[in-house]
Structures are given as structure tokens and as C-alpha cells.
XYZ file of C-alpha atoms in Angstrom:
728
model
C 34.019 -55.184 23.378
C 33.698 -54.804 27.173
C 30.365 -53.629 28.523
C 27.931 -54.317 31.272
C 26.995 -57.948 31.620
C 23.574 -58.748 33.051
C 22.998 -62.445 33.530
C 19.231 -62.297 33.966
C 16.713 -60.104 32.201
C 17.404 -56.592 30.850
C 17.826 -53.224 32.615
C 15.170 -51.817 30.334
C 12.457 -54.068 31.687
C 9.441 -52.040 32.821
C 10.755 -48.771 31.418
C 8.026 -46.255 30.763
C 7.945 -43.247 28.419
C 4.778 -41.448 29.370
C 4.947 -37.763 30.357
C 5.564 -37.186 34.091
C 3.879 -34.308 35.957
C 6.025 -31.403 37.069
C 6.333 -31.843 40.821
C 8.955 -31.149 43.502
C 11.500 -33.958 43.468
C 11.455 -34.524 47.222
C 7.953 -36.104 47.257
C 7.844 -39.833 47.975
C 7.256 -41.611 44.680
C 6.116 -45.178 44.986
C 5.186 -46.081 41.433
C 7.311 -49.055 40.398
C 6.884 -48.250 36.681
C 8.120 -44.715 36.990
C 11.088 -45.552 34.761
C 12.501 -42.703 32.723
C 9.354 -40.549 32.800
C 10.988 -37.618 34.635
C 13.869 -37.674 32.152
C 11.481 -37.587 29.191
C 9.524 -34.725 30.726
C 12.669 -32.585 31.281
C 14.095 -33.301 27.809
C 10.761 -32.328 26.236
C 10.928 -29.033 28.148
C 14.500 -28.317 27.169
C 14.268 -29.067 23.418
C 11.690 -28.164 20.859
C 11.571 -31.578 19.068
C 13.746 -34.022 21.013
C 14.897 -37.479 20.047
C 16.601 -39.377 22.878
C 17.879 -42.949 23.118
C 20.025 -45.081 25.439
C 22.554 -47.542 23.993
C 23.716 -50.480 26.201
C 26.060 -53.293 25.194
C 24.126 -56.385 24.275
C 20.764 -54.601 23.991
C 18.769 -52.891 21.225
C 18.877 -49.054 21.580
C 16.098 -47.939 23.858
C 14.008 -44.989 22.614
C 13.113 -42.545 25.429
C 11.287 -39.884 23.413
C 10.791 -38.902 19.786
C 8.477 -36.825 17.638
C 6.029 -38.853 15.533
C 8.092 -38.606 12.348
C 11.217 -39.969 14.038
C 9.759 -43.027 15.720
C 11.578 -45.290 13.330
C 14.423 -47.751 13.568
C 16.452 -45.666 11.126
C 16.160 -42.515 13.228
C 17.081 -44.290 16.474
C 20.049 -46.127 14.877
C 21.334 -42.912 13.286
C 21.385 -41.222 16.669
C 22.798 -44.313 18.360
C 25.675 -44.649 15.878
C 26.586 -41.006 16.423
C 26.518 -41.376 20.205
C 28.592 -44.571 20.072
C 31.136 -42.950 17.746
C 31.621 -40.124 20.242
C 32.331 -42.558 23.084
C 34.230 -45.468 21.604
C 35.592 -47.866 24.217
C 38.700 -46.460 25.823
C 38.341 -43.014 24.242
C 36.954 -41.414 27.370
C 37.584 -43.766 30.170
C 35.941 -46.931 28.950
C 32.309 -46.092 28.159
C 30.484 -49.293 27.376
C 29.341 -49.034 23.751
C 28.068 -51.758 21.404
C 28.582 -52.376 17.738
C 25.521 -51.346 15.795
C 24.312 -52.516 12.352
C 24.914 -50.340 9.345
C 21.925 -48.661 7.741
C 21.085 -45.502 5.814
C 21.101 -42.427 8.055
C 17.798 -40.808 8.877
C 17.875 -37.412 7.155
C 16.367 -35.312 9.959
C 18.633 -36.868 12.619
C 21.710 -36.510 10.403
C 20.849 -32.840 9.759
C 20.534 -32.193 13.488
C 23.926 -33.814 14.127
C 25.600 -31.726 11.398
C 24.028 -28.543 12.755
C 25.382 -29.129 16.263
C 21.993 -29.943 17.731
C 23.042 -33.363 19.040
C 24.771 -34.339 22.290
C 25.920 -37.637 23.683
C 27.036 -38.560 27.192
C 28.731 -41.659 28.527
C 26.581 -43.257 31.253
C 28.470 -44.376 34.384
C 27.520 -45.515 37.847
C 29.809 -44.880 40.783
C 29.463 -48.435 41.865
C 28.987 -50.316 38.596
C 31.310 -48.353 36.295
C 30.485 -47.942 32.591
C 26.845 -48.561 31.640
C 26.352 -47.260 28.086
C 25.711 -44.051 26.137
C 22.866 -41.512 26.041
C 22.224 -39.753 22.707
C 19.984 -36.674 22.401
C 19.162 -34.520 19.387
C 16.844 -31.579 18.717
C 15.278 -32.299 15.286
C 13.653 -28.894 14.726
C 15.964 -26.377 16.339
C 17.427 -23.418 14.475
C 20.791 -23.158 16.153
C 23.418 -25.362 17.824
C 22.815 -26.428 21.431
C 24.036 -23.707 23.788
C 26.169 -24.272 26.895
C 23.231 -23.988 29.305
C 21.312 -26.670 27.476
C 24.378 -28.961 27.224
C 24.945 -28.657 30.948
C 21.279 -29.453 31.589
C 21.504 -32.513 29.293
C 24.617 -33.660 31.240
C 22.486 -33.465 34.387
C 19.818 -35.473 32.568
C 22.442 -38.117 31.832
C 23.219 -38.420 35.559
C 19.546 -39.215 36.192
C 19.463 -41.702 33.287
C 22.594 -43.407 34.596
C 21.077 -43.617 38.053
C 17.865 -45.135 36.664
C 19.818 -47.551 34.516
C 22.040 -48.611 37.427
C 18.918 -49.044 39.554
C 17.445 -51.398 36.945
C 20.669 -53.348 36.918
C 20.399 -53.697 40.653
C 16.816 -54.862 40.316
C 17.920 -57.526 37.851
C 20.595 -58.685 40.244
C 17.836 -59.356 42.771
C 16.449 -62.101 40.579
C 19.600 -64.180 41.110
C 19.218 -66.990 43.566
C 19.256 -66.131 47.282
C 22.464 -68.048 47.777
C 24.217 -66.007 45.113
C 22.699 -62.873 46.595
C 24.228 -63.755 49.972
C 27.594 -64.379 48.393
C 27.831 -61.124 46.525
C 25.853 -58.850 48.891
C 28.617 -58.638 51.472
C 31.002 -56.969 49.004
C 28.419 -55.024 46.959
C 29.116 -51.308 46.603
C 25.367 -50.754 47.279
C 24.080 -50.840 50.823
C 22.104 -54.066 51.259
C 20.032 -55.150 54.254
C 17.554 -57.921 55.052
C 14.898 -58.258 57.703
C 12.570 -61.038 58.802
C 8.773 -60.842 59.166
C 9.142 -59.163 62.536
C 11.288 -56.371 61.085
C 14.494 -57.610 62.766
C 17.678 -57.039 60.809
C 19.204 -60.288 59.530
C 21.813 -58.948 57.083
C 23.739 -55.704 56.909
C 26.673 -55.195 54.559
C 29.663 -52.869 54.707
C 28.147 -50.324 52.303
C 25.154 -50.054 54.648
C 27.589 -49.392 57.484
C 29.161 -46.554 55.548
C 25.831 -44.975 54.627
C 24.063 -45.151 58.012
C 27.017 -45.242 60.446
C 25.877 -48.461 62.153
C 28.079 -51.592 62.001
C 26.632 -55.025 61.260
C 27.178 -55.846 64.948
C 25.032 -52.858 65.854
C 22.214 -53.755 63.463
C 21.897 -57.522 63.112
C 19.342 -58.803 65.554
C 17.864 -55.344 66.220
C 14.728 -53.723 64.697
C 15.352 -51.983 61.388
C 13.144 -49.114 62.436
C 16.125 -47.613 64.325
C 17.222 -46.184 60.937
C 13.725 -44.982 60.039
C 12.510 -41.605 61.362
C 9.366 -41.807 63.427
C 7.282 -40.021 60.765
C 8.212 -42.681 58.214
C 7.572 -45.798 60.288
C 3.982 -46.126 59.118
C 5.223 -46.470 55.574
C 7.771 -49.045 56.700
C 5.152 -51.293 58.195
C 2.968 -50.811 55.092
C 5.907 -51.921 52.932
C 6.407 -54.973 55.128
C 2.717 -55.846 54.667
C 3.006 -55.523 50.892
C 6.074 -57.727 50.952
C 4.159 -60.418 52.860
C 1.272 -60.148 50.368
C 3.712 -60.518 47.484
C 4.625 -63.979 48.757
C 1.053 -64.967 48.018
C 1.141 -63.544 44.476
C 0.297 -59.884 45.112
C 2.447 -57.439 43.117
C 5.279 -55.815 45.139
C 6.305 -52.198 44.693
C 9.903 -53.110 43.927
C 11.311 -49.570 44.204
C 10.228 -47.023 46.797
C 11.678 -43.766 48.040
C 12.048 -43.300 51.758
C 13.824 -41.238 54.354
C 16.565 -42.852 56.439
C 18.185 -41.686 59.663
C 21.939 -41.990 60.188
C 23.560 -42.769 63.518
C 24.297 -39.058 64.053
C 20.602 -38.214 63.574
C 20.956 -36.674 60.146
C 18.461 -37.639 57.502
C 19.174 -39.010 54.034
C 16.843 -39.603 51.096
C 17.195 -43.151 49.750
C 15.649 -45.444 47.210
C 14.892 -49.015 48.232
C 14.713 -51.852 45.743
C 12.677 -54.462 47.617
C 12.307 -58.213 47.180
C 10.740 -60.864 49.353
C 11.166 -64.614 49.661
C 10.677 -67.490 52.059
C 13.429 -68.962 54.172
C 11.829 -72.108 55.372
C 8.507 -71.134 56.839
C 9.471 -67.529 57.428
C 9.282 -64.488 55.228
C 12.445 -62.499 54.430
C 12.602 -59.057 52.868
C 15.708 -57.671 51.234
C 16.460 -54.091 50.188
C 19.184 -52.680 47.995
C 19.603 -49.071 49.092
C 20.711 -46.153 46.969
C 21.673 -42.739 48.369
C 19.622 -40.182 46.416
C 21.398 -37.086 47.717
C 23.239 -36.291 44.504
C 20.362 -37.342 42.245
C 17.827 -35.204 44.133
C 20.070 -32.160 43.849
C 20.337 -32.779 40.086
C 16.548 -33.191 39.896
C 16.083 -29.944 41.824
C 18.354 -28.136 39.417
C 16.467 -29.539 36.471
C 13.191 -28.660 38.120
C 14.333 -25.099 38.632
C 15.525 -24.939 35.038
C 12.153 -26.187 33.782
C 10.047 -23.858 35.950
C 12.093 -20.652 36.304
C 12.487 -17.787 33.860
C 16.245 -17.621 33.387
C 16.279 -13.855 32.811
C 14.218 -12.647 35.779
C 14.288 -15.549 38.222
C 10.478 -15.498 38.324
C 8.223 -18.446 37.526
C 8.154 -19.031 33.770
C 4.957 -19.295 31.768
C 4.337 -23.011 32.364
C 5.061 -22.800 36.085
C 2.965 -19.657 36.534
C -0.035 -21.312 34.840
C 0.497 -24.400 36.996
C 0.654 -22.363 40.178
C -2.452 -20.439 39.184
C -4.339 -23.670 38.432
C -3.282 -25.051 41.821
C -4.679 -21.950 43.594
C -7.912 -22.126 41.651
C -8.252 -25.798 42.559
C -8.256 -24.773 46.241
C -11.515 -22.922 45.439
C -10.577 -19.788 47.411
C -11.061 -16.289 46.031
C -8.043 -14.771 44.326
C -7.001 -11.829 42.189
C -5.052 -12.234 38.919
C -3.218 -9.222 37.560
C -1.642 -9.185 34.080
C 0.961 -6.446 33.468
C 2.334 -5.341 30.108
C 5.204 -2.869 29.739
C 4.404 0.196 27.632
C 7.188 1.394 25.313
C 9.374 -1.676 25.840
C 9.303 -2.662 22.177
C 10.835 0.660 21.238
C 13.638 0.067 23.771
C 14.355 -3.337 22.269
C 14.204 -2.049 18.705
C 16.364 1.036 19.226
C 18.837 -0.010 21.938
C 18.990 -3.738 21.403
C 18.033 -6.872 23.340
C 20.886 -6.620 25.839
C 19.529 -3.337 27.153
C 16.001 -4.712 26.890
C 16.870 -7.781 28.944
C 18.336 -5.652 31.695
C 15.199 -3.489 31.748
C 13.037 -6.609 31.980
C 15.120 -7.912 34.890
C 14.848 -4.603 36.732
C 11.106 -4.346 36.060
C 10.606 -7.861 37.393
C 12.433 -6.943 40.570
C 10.266 -3.838 41.026
C 7.101 -5.865 40.616
C 8.284 -8.501 43.080
C 9.172 -5.879 45.663
C 5.755 -4.185 45.502
C 3.208 -7.008 45.602
C 3.620 -8.123 49.205
C 4.275 -11.470 50.889
C 2.270 -14.402 49.662
C 1.937 -13.144 46.107
C 2.939 -15.291 43.150
C 4.828 -13.390 40.465
C 5.631 -14.833 37.033
C 6.760 -13.853 33.582
C 4.624 -15.097 30.714
C 7.177 -14.071 28.108
C 8.269 -10.939 26.339
C 7.300 -7.944 28.443
C 4.278 -9.543 30.083
C 4.124 -10.373 33.795
C 1.470 -11.758 36.125
C 0.729 -11.426 39.831
C -1.619 -13.649 41.832
C -2.791 -12.729 45.324
C -5.470 -14.109 47.613
C -8.845 -12.315 47.839
C -11.218 -10.794 45.294
C -11.864 -7.283 46.549
C -12.224 -4.979 43.498
C -10.904 -1.874 45.161
C -7.892 -3.718 46.588
C -7.264 -5.175 43.151
C -7.229 -1.710 41.569
C -4.851 -0.432 44.244
C -2.527 -3.410 43.642
C -2.563 -2.886 39.902
C -1.853 0.832 40.235
C 0.926 0.157 42.766
C 2.633 -2.144 40.303
C 2.228 0.354 37.454
C 3.713 3.167 39.607
C 6.613 0.942 40.630
C 7.442 -0.192 37.084
C 6.904 3.136 35.306
C 9.746 5.575 35.081
C 13.434 5.678 34.356
C 15.890 2.826 34.048
C 19.626 2.818 33.477
C 20.619 -0.258 31.465
C 24.095 -0.683 29.946
C 24.723 3.021 30.556
C 21.545 3.867 28.589
C 18.759 5.920 30.127
C 15.335 4.607 29.153
C 11.739 5.341 30.134
C 8.943 2.801 30.098
C 5.456 2.562 31.479
C 2.995 -0.216 32.233
C -0.674 -1.142 31.913
C -2.562 -3.746 33.946
C -5.633 -5.887 33.471
C -7.318 -7.442 36.531
C -9.660 -10.425 36.856
C -10.878 -12.263 39.953
C -11.819 -15.830 40.781
C -14.559 -16.912 41.071
C -16.218 -13.556 40.234
C -14.995 -13.407 36.637
C -14.078 -16.992 35.770
C -14.508 -20.541 36.997
C -11.168 -21.908 35.743
C -7.558 -20.810 35.535
C -7.721 -20.693 31.702
C -10.762 -18.409 31.698
C -9.246 -16.250 34.436
C -6.144 -15.613 32.294
C -8.400 -14.851 29.327
C -10.450 -12.375 31.404
C -7.335 -10.536 32.601
C -5.971 -10.444 29.078
C -9.180 -8.809 27.817
C -8.992 -6.274 30.648
C -5.325 -5.524 29.828
C -6.231 -4.999 26.182
C -8.909 -2.465 27.175
C -6.444 -0.706 29.496
C -3.911 -0.291 26.686
C -6.625 0.857 24.282
C -7.614 3.611 26.709
C -4.220 5.250 26.641
C -1.965 2.939 28.642
C -0.622 3.520 32.098
C -3.986 2.493 33.525
C -5.631 -0.403 35.364
C -8.813 -1.948 34.007
C -10.902 -4.502 35.876
C -12.642 -7.208 33.841
C -16.319 -6.808 33.089
C -18.572 -9.239 31.191
C -19.019 -6.792 28.308
C -15.362 -7.236 27.429
C -15.911 -10.866 26.535
C -19.106 -10.029 24.669
C -17.131 -7.473 22.670
C -14.384 -10.056 22.061
C -16.933 -12.527 20.731
C -18.322 -9.850 18.438
C -14.819 -8.985 17.231
C -14.005 -12.618 16.604
C -17.147 -13.021 14.525
C -16.420 -9.767 12.753
C -12.889 -10.836 11.825
C -14.178 -14.064 10.303
C -16.973 -12.265 8.427
C -14.519 -9.671 7.051
C -12.384 -12.390 5.528
C -15.459 -13.865 3.875
C -16.713 -10.428 2.821
C -13.614 -9.639 0.777
C -13.667 -13.107 -0.800
C -17.323 -12.753 -1.735
C -17.131 -9.160 -3.049
C -19.308 -7.601 -0.337
C -17.302 -4.362 -0.162
C -18.380 -1.352 -2.189
C -17.032 2.144 -2.707
C -19.174 5.248 -2.413
C -17.973 8.747 -3.342
C -18.405 12.034 -1.528
C -17.832 15.049 -3.804
C -15.217 17.743 -3.110
C -15.841 21.253 -4.420
C -13.495 24.121 -5.270
C -13.304 27.677 -3.841
C -16.780 28.751 -4.830
C -18.367 25.567 -3.540
C -19.853 24.884 -6.969
C -16.928 23.544 -9.030
C -16.429 19.816 -8.743
C -12.705 18.991 -8.307
C -12.768 15.458 -6.984
C -14.244 12.982 -4.542
C -13.271 10.926 -1.482
C -13.731 7.217 -1.959
C -15.314 5.620 1.164
C -15.866 1.975 1.886
C -19.214 0.351 2.596
C -19.905 -3.235 3.574
C -22.999 -4.806 2.144
C -23.441 -7.291 4.947
C -25.698 -10.267 4.057
C -27.797 -9.974 7.253
C -27.107 -6.524 8.754
C -27.444 -4.471 5.576
C -25.001 -1.780 4.464
C -22.432 -0.914 7.167
C -20.381 2.275 7.333
C -16.633 2.143 8.080
C -17.228 2.965 11.733
C -18.610 -0.566 12.198
C -15.651 -2.497 10.806
C -12.719 -0.391 9.574
C -10.599 -0.575 12.743
C -10.937 -4.345 12.886
C -10.182 -4.663 9.155
C -7.076 -2.487 9.523
C -5.526 -5.078 11.899
C -6.180 -8.063 9.654
C -3.598 -9.573 7.312
C -5.908 -8.915 4.338
C -5.819 -5.146 4.895
C -3.098 -4.467 2.248
C -5.087 -6.524 -0.301
C -8.310 -4.663 0.486
C -6.410 -1.370 0.326
C -5.051 -2.239 -3.133
C -8.600 -3.143 -4.282
C -9.830 0.269 -2.991
C -7.108 2.173 -4.929
C -7.691 0.148 -8.101
C -11.473 0.614 -7.965
C -11.233 4.326 -7.163
C -8.723 5.022 -9.954
C -10.858 3.066 -12.482
C -13.783 5.301 -11.661
C -11.646 8.448 -11.582
C -10.358 7.683 -15.086
C -13.953 7.638 -16.403
C -14.984 10.871 -14.634
C -11.727 12.605 -15.526
C -12.741 12.438 -19.189
C -15.527 14.871 -18.309
C -13.974 16.745 -15.435
C -10.356 17.600 -16.254
C -8.139 17.432 -13.189
C -10.610 15.263 -11.258
C -8.837 13.775 -8.228
C -9.917 10.850 -6.094
C -8.881 10.627 -2.439
C -8.386 7.224 -0.806
C -7.714 6.400 2.873
C -4.649 4.291 3.459
C -4.305 1.403 5.925
C -1.132 1.641 7.983
C -0.241 -1.910 6.894
C -0.204 -0.753 3.267
C 2.332 1.927 4.139
C 4.586 -0.706 5.760
C 3.978 -3.498 3.257
C 6.993 -2.582 1.063
C 4.855 -2.821 -2.092
C 2.731 0.365 -1.958
C 4.857 2.558 -4.237
C 5.134 -0.155 -6.960
C 1.403 -0.918 -6.681
C 0.399 2.747 -7.096
C 2.804 3.262 -9.987
C 1.507 0.164 -11.755
C -2.173 1.148 -11.283
C -1.590 4.676 -12.538
C 0.126 3.274 -15.604
C -2.670 0.742 -16.261
C -5.306 3.496 -16.046
C -3.280 6.001 -18.061
C -3.540 8.524 -15.232
C -1.043 11.115 -13.956
C -0.045 10.943 -10.303
C -2.110 13.966 -9.330
C -5.280 12.002 -10.148
C -4.808 10.228 -6.755
C -4.682 11.564 -3.238
C -3.749 9.260 -0.340
C -5.105 10.269 3.021
C -2.998 9.491 6.124
C -4.119 9.618 9.719
C -1.708 11.452 12.024
C -0.924 8.399 14.139
C 0.758 6.703 11.188
C 3.198 9.565 10.818
C 3.990 10.025 14.511
C 6.171 6.906 14.374
C 8.873 9.085 12.756
C 10.816 6.336 10.974
C 12.987 6.591 7.909
C 11.183 3.837 5.974
C 7.868 5.669 6.172
C 9.537 8.909 5.049
C 11.095 7.171 2.044
C 7.759 5.642 0.959
C 6.023 9.007 1.116
C 8.776 10.736 -0.790
C 8.558 8.081 -3.516
C 4.776 8.572 -3.763
C 5.225 12.337 -4.094
C 7.792 11.615 -6.761
C 5.031 9.913 -8.718
C 2.942 13.127 -8.436
C 0.549 11.540 -5.937
C -0.925 13.987 -3.420
C -0.688 13.232 0.345
C -3.100 14.569 2.864
C -3.142 14.665 6.661
C -6.638 13.371 7.458
C -8.502 14.662 10.529
C -5.698 17.111 11.225
C -5.719 18.444 14.787
C -7.382 15.445 16.486
C -4.206 13.423 17.095
C -0.741 14.133 18.364
C 1.050 15.268 15.245
C 3.619 17.950 15.924
C 4.490 20.926 13.734
C 7.782 19.258 12.933
C 5.899 16.526 10.990
C 4.569 19.170 8.619
C 8.161 20.058 7.851
C 9.468 16.507 7.780
C 6.821 14.722 5.691
C 5.971 15.708 2.083
C 2.244 16.173 2.607
C 0.396 18.505 0.208
C -2.958 18.924 1.992
C -4.457 19.269 5.451
C -8.002 18.083 6.067
C -9.691 19.966 8.910
C -11.671 17.448 10.942
C -15.431 17.798 11.142
C -15.251 18.360 14.932
C -13.685 21.760 14.277
C -15.993 22.585 11.361
C -19.147 21.948 13.389
C -20.699 25.326 14.366
C -17.530 27.124 13.304
C -19.732 30.131 12.643
C -20.667 30.473 16.335
C -18.047 28.468 18.244
C -15.092 30.711 18.976
C -12.806 27.772 19.831
C -13.445 25.994 16.582
C -13.041 29.227 14.659
C -9.638 29.726 16.308
C -8.557 26.218 15.365
C -9.544 26.799 11.748
C -7.582 30.049 11.637
C -4.595 28.317 13.139
C -4.709 25.485 10.621
C -5.028 28.028 7.759
C -2.016 29.884 9.073
C 0.069 26.698 9.235
C -1.027 25.737 5.733
C 0.053 29.147 4.451
C 3.462 28.837 6.164
C 4.098 25.353 4.788
C 2.382 26.053 1.428
C -0.286 23.384 1.841
C -3.876 23.309 0.631
C -6.684 22.923 3.160
C -9.799 20.825 2.732
C -12.683 21.323 5.159
C -14.850 18.255 5.672
C -18.114 17.723 7.539
C -19.787 20.944 6.323
C -23.516 20.823 7.100
C -24.769 24.421 7.023
C -24.534 27.421 4.738
C -23.155 29.456 7.654
C -20.301 26.988 8.123
C -19.552 27.135 4.411
C -19.430 30.923 4.420
C -16.924 31.011 7.269
C -14.704 28.453 5.615
C -14.835 30.291 2.248
C -13.823 33.467 4.022
C -10.934 31.572 5.680
C -9.624 30.607 2.265
C -10.008 26.784 2.174
C -9.062 25.222 -1.139
C -11.862 22.631 -1.172
C -15.022 21.732 0.685
C -16.726 18.455 1.552
C -19.794 17.585 3.643
C -23.436 16.609 3.636
C -24.445 20.166 2.693
C -22.627 19.683 -0.612
C -23.279 16.021 -1.170
C -23.505 12.795 0.797
C -21.354 9.731 0.019
C -23.049 8.195 -3.048
C -22.884 5.126 -5.200
C -21.420 5.650 -8.679
C -24.726 6.127 -10.479
C -26.081 8.467 -7.815
C -22.828 10.480 -7.862
C -23.074 10.914 -11.612
C -26.671 12.056 -11.470
C -26.052 14.531 -8.639
C -22.650 15.911 -9.557
C -22.261 15.217 -13.267
C -25.776 15.740 -14.702
C -24.413 16.091 -18.220
C -23.098 12.507 -18.155
C -25.251 9.651 -19.379
C -26.178 7.348 -16.439
C -25.133 3.721 -16.673
């Protein structure tokens, strides 16, 4: 089989596979061991779990990058055999491919190949022809490689081929000087030689074509005529290193430089240097490679790796890198984090195509309103960042509000009219953080507070936000332990009928018997618990415990009903109806023994799934109550839409209802709505006899409050409300 033939050494000698930093490709890179690092870095950015190898005739396959579980001979050979099979000699113009030994295919690599997550490219050099094959596979992807990724991998192959060809050229330099002289004249690569004084002694035809000077023009003249003035210092430094290499010092064999053509235009080149003695004099030779095409490919890959393809802004990695670079300059700056309000609903209802267009338009609005010198990036999803110089708090608020005003409003995407808003969190260096990472964290905390305060606002970081975050982090951990260790307890607040003296039920309320802080009310932990994954489990425990107790009390109080507050995650868990039905069956209770209390914000989502769950619960006979009615944003239409059976007037409207005309009006309005929709009304938070009289006159069905009984443990509840029962 035909392939590349290298008489001395191997083109893989000195290859390196350590991650390369992301940097503009036009910087002068003088590290002789650079190898394939840039290729590895780009492949790692493009694919989630890449395996890449180069196959050259006469050589073992060379592994460029692989996850830990695929750094085996079997994995590399499986990929190599696939790549070779795709580019058999003569099938696509004569790619040089070797015969490989048979072995059992590596399962993960074989699976990636079958799933279309593998790609192979024949490696060619314009001067040297066929070189070998590059094989690449994504071992953990979930879909075939798309066209954008394939094109990027083809660009990667160009860089690999260039590096491989360069290594071949370096190997050629190890051939004897006489052979070098014989072949250099006809080499497709520009080749030149100079003596110790920098005078040109050899100049081949390819050098003539690249620089525009003939051998007659160059031989006997200083080589610096093709070196721009700004690069001559480097030239003399290279000559000094070449001289030192004759005495055993290592020589940087490959360097990037800038050359100047006869017409004055500049060209980026790579020089492969070698030095030797000709008699008593030093000679330096250079094989030159025009980097124009490679640098353009590298720039494309760099843009692909650092630019968000949807918006054209810096992507997450590039934005963090740019922020870190600004922080390293140790000058004050302002970091603004923007999150779109209402975008998720756009995506969910109108689809990602519309959502993508809205994101693109929002990005353009942000970019147009932050001024020159600002860095704008997209962190992902609907989250953007802006970085500007300076740390003036008032200016930062103005900037944040300007961005919010620009982004908020109407958009037309795919003929759909949509409305979104925005919130912003602001942090400043060095006022709020001493590193880029902590600056991002500070702005994120400020953004979270802005959204919690109603959205559409700017919030500037303050130290108390991090203190609160630490407390919340500790609280989340403690809550997980609390449930596991049985630290939660239910207490019961009695509910009384029309005359305020007939017990009809109780509301079950959680308490946390904290090991160091004592018993905590729900105000200290319930919001945090509601957001935790264990919330549905805790909610099921609450229903089970409350129904167990209700079954005992119902034996003595016929019709006794226990009310339980629902977590929103329970309602959306998909298991609530079955759980309630099973628990009622286990306890031998009818559905009307249980009342589930819903806060208004759960129902304002207005989705069909929620409605179906509530209808199913009502089908079991379970009562549903609007808790704290009147304090949220529930509309009258929800009373008609959802099958609630009770309204609970919030304590804020019960307080001083006997003397506060506004509260009295609210109570009358709620009673009127309840009458229209045939709902019962429960008044909670009653603390005085006067309040109770007003509510009795209004016609409430049940009453609850400290005047009639505080939340009590089981034994205390039995003693206070069921004196005829034996205490346990």
C-alpha cells in the first residue's frame, strides 16, 4: 500500500497532547513542543467526550485526545479501523492508509460510530500529497454530528494535516546536508539558508514564488530585507539561538514570524530552523511554510469556540475569560447580569424557533444600549452579561435600568407577537469581589433578589445577600437531615362552626424541632423546603400523619375534617391523586375528611394539567380551599375555572375588621363572591371577640384563630378541644 515514506524518525516525534490556552491565533508562538495542542483544545470544545486519533502508514495510530475510559489500544484501533475503512487507498483520491491488526471493537467507540457520532477525514498536504487519516468520535453524545460540527472538524483536519506535514519537513531536515542541498532546490516548500552574518546563501524556487525575490536578488544579500523592521529583533535572537545550538544548546526548531514580500505586503510564516557547521562557519537553514490559509482556519475555529452561534455575542467560556482578563488588570469595573422575564413561557408556548429569534433580538437591543467599550456576552439560556469600566453605583443602576428598558416590551418573531421583560443584578470590582468568579457570584445573588422583588428591577449587590445565601445553603442541608431524622412535627389549630363553639376540624401545621434552635415555625423554613426535591415526600408525610390523627378524632367528632397545605411540587408531581386515594383507603376515611389548601400563585399558572389534578381530587370527595384569598393575584375567573370548595380569608383582612372599614369591605366582598360561586368561607387569624362577632354576622362557615385556639400538639389539642377524650 502506498503511503508517506519518512526515511528518518517519525512525524509524531515531540507531539504534545496537553490543553492549549484559548488565544488569538495571530500571536507569535515559539514553543517547539506545541504539537497538536490547539487541535486537542478545539476538539474538546466542539464535542462532549471526544476521541481523536491520527493514522499514518507505517506508524502506530497516534492518540490526540480521549476520555479516561477510552485511553486503551482497543478504543484507538476501533476508531482507526473505521477511519481507514472510510478512506481506502484510491477511494477518494489516494489517501494514505495502513493495514491495521484485527481486534475486538471497543463497545463505546463502536456505539458512537453506529449512532453517526464519528467522522473521518483524509489528511493531505498541498506539497506532500497524501499523509494519512484523522478519525474523531463523540463517545457520549445523544445525536448524530450536525453539519456545523462536521465542517468544523474538517477545518480541524486542515490544521492536523498542516502540523503533520510540518513534522515531516522537520524530519527531512535530519538528512545529511548534501542530500538537503540536492532536494532543496526542487522542494515545494520555500527553503533558504544564511551564514553567521545573516547573508543569504541559498534560496530555492518556492521561496521566489512566496516572497517575489529571485535567487539572484537574494543570494549574497542580507536576509533581513524580507523581515519587517519590527521583527528584526526576533531574527537576530533566532540567529543567536542557532549559534548556541551548535554548542549543544536546544534550538527552537519551529517559530512563527512575519515576512515581507517584494511588493511590501506581509505574510505570516512558520520557520523550521536547523543549524550546522560548514567548515569553520555556522550555517542556518529554514524551511518556510505560508500560514495564510491555516491562520484563517484557526480564526474560524477560534470564533466557533468563543462565539455564541445564536446571538453573535461572546459565549459563556469567552465571556468568563474576558471578565477574568479585565479583573487581572486590577482596574474598577461593573458587571451586570441580565435575565429575561417571561421568556420560558414564550419557549414553552410558541416553541424554540420563536424563542431563538426573541433571544437574538434581545441580544441586539442589549448590545446597542451599553455603549462603546462594553463587553456583552450570553451565558446560556436567557441570561446575558455586560461588563463596563468603572464602579460608580449610580451609573451602574442607570446602566442596568437602561438595559431593562431596552429589552422589555414587544417582539415580533415568526409572525408571533410576544412580550417579555428583564431583571438585572449588578456587582462591582473590587468593591464587591476580589476575583472574577466571586464577581459573577455576587451579580447572580443580586439578580436573584431583583427577580424575587417582582422582576423588572435592578438590584445592586450588598454583603447581606451572601450572608443570606450562606444561611439558605445551611438551611437546605439541615432540612434534608431534618426529614431523615424525624425532626418535623405537626401541630393542629382548631376550626369551629357557625356558633364558634362546635368543633368541625383542624388545620395541620408543620413545626421543625431543630436540634440547636428549638422549635421553628413554618415562616423560618417552609419557602426553602418548598423548593427542595424532598418537598413531595415531606408533603406526603404531612397528609399521612394528618389523616392518621383525623381518623382517631373522627371517631368522637363525626365529620371532623383536617386541612393540609400543599406544596406546589406535590401538585405537579403526577402522583398526588393516587397518593391521596391510597391514604384515604388505608385510613378508611371518606374524601371529605381531607381539605387541601392551595395558595393563589399555584392556580394562576392556568394550565390544563393542574385543572385535571384538582378535578380528580374533587372526584374523590376531597375539599379544596383557596388559602389567604385576596393577598395574591387570583382573578375571579379562577373561582369559576377551578373546583375549589372553600375560601380562606387571610388574617390581614380579619385584623381589626370591627373598626377598619377597608377590611370590612374586603370581607363583605369575599362573602358576596362565595355566595355567587356557592363556596364556604373560613376566617382565620381571629384574635378578639369583636372580630368574631363581625365575622359571625357576615355569615362565615368556620372560624380559626388564637382567640379560639392556638396551634397545639396532639395531646394539647385533645385536652383543649376534646375534653371528653382520654389523653394519651
